[in-house]
Amino acid sequence: MPTRSQSTAWDPARYLRYADQRGRPFQDLLGRVPAEQPRRVADLGCGPGNVTALLCRRWPQAAVVGVDSSAEMIEAATAGAEEELTASGRLSFERGDVREWQPAEPVDVLITNATLQWVPGHLGLLPSLLGRVAPGGWFAMGVPGNFGAPSHTLLADLQRDSRWANQITGEQFRPTSHEPAEYLRALTEAGAEAEVWETTYYYVLPGVNGVLDFVSSTALRPVLTELGGPGTDAAHAFTEAYADALRTAYPPEMLGGRTVQVLPYRRLFAIAHVPA
Ligand SMILES: C[S@@+](CC[C@H](N)C(=O)[O-])C[C@H]1O[C@@H](n2cnc3c(N)ncnc32)[C@H](O)[C@@H]1O
């Protein structure tokens, strides 16, 4: 049974169009995990698997598993994985829900990036996630912290517009996150030694509709699904109106000889050490 967080199909190719920008936070998060020689590593919400492979490079002796609830993402991850890594058993992918997936044995590192914002009530899930980490192991998470930014508030405003309000039921789950201090508290109260921080990236997105293009594979997806899918007249009209609003909020500018939009993008991170 698809759940609310899973029912909108993901488009791996579209998501990977900004692989560099989307990969940077994962790399920054990974850089702060001090585990030296973990044997079992899990990446929950691995998406198309491109960043999961970085875990194999960082810890060549580890068995790494990428888990995702989207069949499309797992298919893309499996197809795109280096054969050497999969044939040796160092990298595998499987379909599963972050809320329920359990490793055969507790893992030494559990990383989940840009995923928990899609899981309703995810703050309450943190103790369970820590419980899947072996004593002395590490939990690492990242989520967007930009739900109050114009890219999201304009989207919310437009959904209330009378042109679409009767079609947009809010049935599809909208991503959300908490403030860093709340993650710190939840992880500490669950018994881990935690550290949180935030970073604002400045994404330079090509063209006059770069911001629209960037969010179209994430935040815009559930809205267009409620409007009947990306191909419908309603979805088209909504997208046009959203693009207009985004061009006002993020005016296209010349930078380095090309037209771009600059999108400030706040991301929140936490790492937690599970007591040995
Ligand atoms: C924005 S992508 C992040 C991909 C990758 N971790 C990264 O850092 O680029 C979010 C992924 O979370 C997955 N996801 C959402 N809800 C999930 C759930 N409940 N269980 C497992 N995966 C989930 C989606 O299918 C999607 O592939």
Coordinates of C-alpha atoms and ligand atoms in Angstrom, one line a residue, residues 5 10 15 26 45-47 51 68-70 73 96-99 113-115 118-119, ligand 1:
S5 CA 5.0 10.2 1.6
W10 CA 9.9 10.2 -8.4
Y15 CA 16.4 14.7 -9.9
F26 CA 25.6 14.7 1.3
G45 CA 16.4 7.3 1.2
C46 CA 19.3 6.7 -1.2
G47 CA 17.5 8.1 -4.2
V51 CA 25.8 9.6 -3.5
D68 CA 14.5 3.7 -0.9
S69 CA 10.8 3.4 -1.0
S70 CA 10.6 4.5 -4.7
M73 CA 14.8 5.3 -7.6
G96 CA 12.1 -0.3 1.8
D97 CA 10.5 2.4 3.9
V98 CA 12.8 4.3 6.3
R99 CA 10.1 3.9 9.0
N113 CA 20.1 12.8 3.6
A114 CA 17.3 14.9 2.0
T115 CA 14.8 12.2 2.9
W118 CA 9.2 13.5 3.3
V119 CA 8.4 11.4 6.3
Ligands
LIG1 C1 15.4 14.1 -2.3 S1 15.8 12.4 -2.5 C2 17.4 12.2 -1.7 C3 18.3 11.3 -2.3 C4 19.7 11.2 -1.7 N1 19.7 10.8 -0.3 C5 20.5 12.5 -1.8 O1 21.0 12.9 -0.8 O2 20.5 13.1 -2.9 C6 14.7 11.8 -1.4 C7 14.5 10.3 -1.4 O3 13.8 9.8 -0.3 C8 12.9 8.8 -0.7 N2 11.9 8.6 0.3 C9 10.9 9.4 0.7 N3 10.2 8.9 1.7 C10 10.7 7.7 2.0 C11 10.4 6.7 2.9 N4 9.4 6.8 3.8 N5 11.2 5.6 3.0 C12 12.3 5.5 2.2 N6 12.6 6.4 1.2 C13 11.9 7.5 1.1 C14 12.4 9.2 -2.0 O4 11.9 8.1 -2.8 C15 13.7 9.8 -2.6 O5 14.4 8.9 -3.4

